[in-house]
Amino acid sequence: MVIRIFILAFLLISCADKEINLEDNLRMQYEKGLDFFHNNKFNKAKDEFDFIVMNNPGSKFALEAQFYLAETLFELEEYYEAEINYDQYARFSNDSTKVEEARYKLCLCIVEETLSYKKDQTKTLIAINRLQEFIDDYPQSSFYNDAAYEINRLRNKIARKDFETARLYLKLGEYKPALIYLNDVLSNYYDLEFADDIRILIVFTYILQDK
């Protein structure tokens, strides 16, 4: 009986020692990753944070490592992977300040993934919606003005695409579809900087039709 108690106590102490050693190792690796990050050694920082996140999920260092992994990926312009890690952090962290930042940076990742106005604008619409959600959820955020600026810039991009499509129809002499695009742009983006150009082009289109 005494031997069993001794063995059990030995095992408990051994397990406790292993947990302490593991925690110390994680702390050292996390601090090493932070040091790399703050010295702009992003590839090395990525390796440290990625190891913690992948091999020690649920540890108290893993969630913080995930935030800095996202930050590192953002600096490396690996925006899709950064977006995933910002999202995971925002879902599970209780740090309201960092969650707010993570949600804004997530939006910026999507913004970076948008294409030029000549190409498909599906991602642009997604970025606008996510930025608007952020503004609605954090109306007092220090990122509010930056988010509003990005929304305006992206709306200009979508409007520009439709505007250029209308101009193409005009060159082809297709006045009806040109007017459809122009009126649609004016209806949805009347507050943008080139709204007056659209109005002038609408007038010009009617003139071309002798109307």
PDB file of N, CA and C in Angstrom, residues 38 64 75 103 106 125 128 145 163 176 205-206 211:
ATOM      1  N   HIS A  38       9.216  42.093 -33.316  1.00  0.00           N
ATOM      2  CA  HIS A  38       9.534  43.498 -33.075  1.00  0.00           C
ATOM      3  C   HIS A  38      10.828  43.943 -33.766  1.00  0.00           C
ATOM      4  N   GLU A  64      -2.630  33.990 -27.696  1.00  0.00           N
ATOM      5  CA  GLU A  64      -1.835  35.205 -27.906  1.00  0.00           C
ATOM      6  C   GLU A  64      -0.880  35.023 -29.086  1.00  0.00           C
ATOM      7  N   GLU A  75       2.137  41.294 -42.149  1.00  0.00           N
ATOM      8  CA  GLU A  75       3.363  41.970 -42.568  1.00  0.00           C
ATOM      9  C   GLU A  75       4.017  41.266 -43.753  1.00  0.00           C
ATOM     10  N   ARG A 103     -10.417  42.393 -35.460  1.00  0.00           N
ATOM     11  CA  ARG A 103     -11.539  42.501 -36.394  1.00  0.00           C
ATOM     12  C   ARG A 103     -11.283  43.564 -37.463  1.00  0.00           C
ATOM     13  N   LEU A 106      -8.655  42.155 -39.816  1.00  0.00           N
ATOM     14  CA  LEU A 106      -9.302  41.148 -40.667  1.00  0.00           C
ATOM     15  C   LEU A 106      -9.924  41.834 -41.877  1.00  0.00           C
ATOM     16  N   LEU A 125     -17.198  43.887 -52.446  1.00  0.00           N
ATOM     17  CA  LEU A 125     -18.485  43.978 -51.743  1.00  0.00           C
ATOM     18  C   LEU A 125     -18.402  43.328 -50.358  1.00  0.00           C
ATOM     19  N   ILE A 128     -16.531  45.706 -48.056  1.00  0.00           N
ATOM     20  CA  ILE A 128     -17.392  46.822 -47.638  1.00  0.00           C
ATOM     21  C   ILE A 128     -18.332  46.375 -46.525  1.00  0.00           C
ATOM     22  N   ASN A 145     -12.386  56.121 -38.376  1.00  0.00           N
ATOM     23  CA  ASN A 145     -12.136  56.982 -39.544  1.00  0.00           C
ATOM     24  C   ASN A 145     -11.418  56.231 -40.659  1.00  0.00           C
ATOM     25  N   PHE A 163     -19.155  52.734 -64.184  1.00  0.00           N
ATOM     26  CA  PHE A 163     -18.990  53.940 -64.990  1.00  0.00           C
ATOM     27  C   PHE A 163     -18.228  53.627 -66.275  1.00  0.00           C
ATOM     28  N   LYS A 176     -29.035  52.668 -74.575  1.00  0.00           N
ATOM     29  CA  LYS A 176     -29.961  52.201 -73.534  1.00  0.00           C
ATOM     30  C   LYS A 176     -29.215  51.510 -72.386  1.00  0.00           C
ATOM     31  N   THR A 205     -25.456  61.530 -73.148  1.00  0.00           N
ATOM     32  CA  THR A 205     -26.062  60.349 -73.776  1.00  0.00           C
ATOM     33  C   THR A 205     -27.416  60.692 -74.393  1.00  0.00           C
ATOM     34  N   TYR A 206     -28.202  61.489 -73.693  1.00  0.00           N
ATOM     35  CA  TYR A 206     -29.493  61.919 -74.255  1.00  0.00           C
ATOM     36  C   TYR A 206     -29.291  62.794 -75.477  1.00  0.00           C
ATOM     37  N   LYS A 211     -32.393  63.622 -77.776  1.00  0.00           N
ATOM     38  CA  LYS A 211     -33.484  63.760 -76.815  1.00  0.00           C
ATOM     39  C   LYS A 211     -33.187  64.963 -75.924  1.00  0.00           C
TER      40      LYS A 211
END
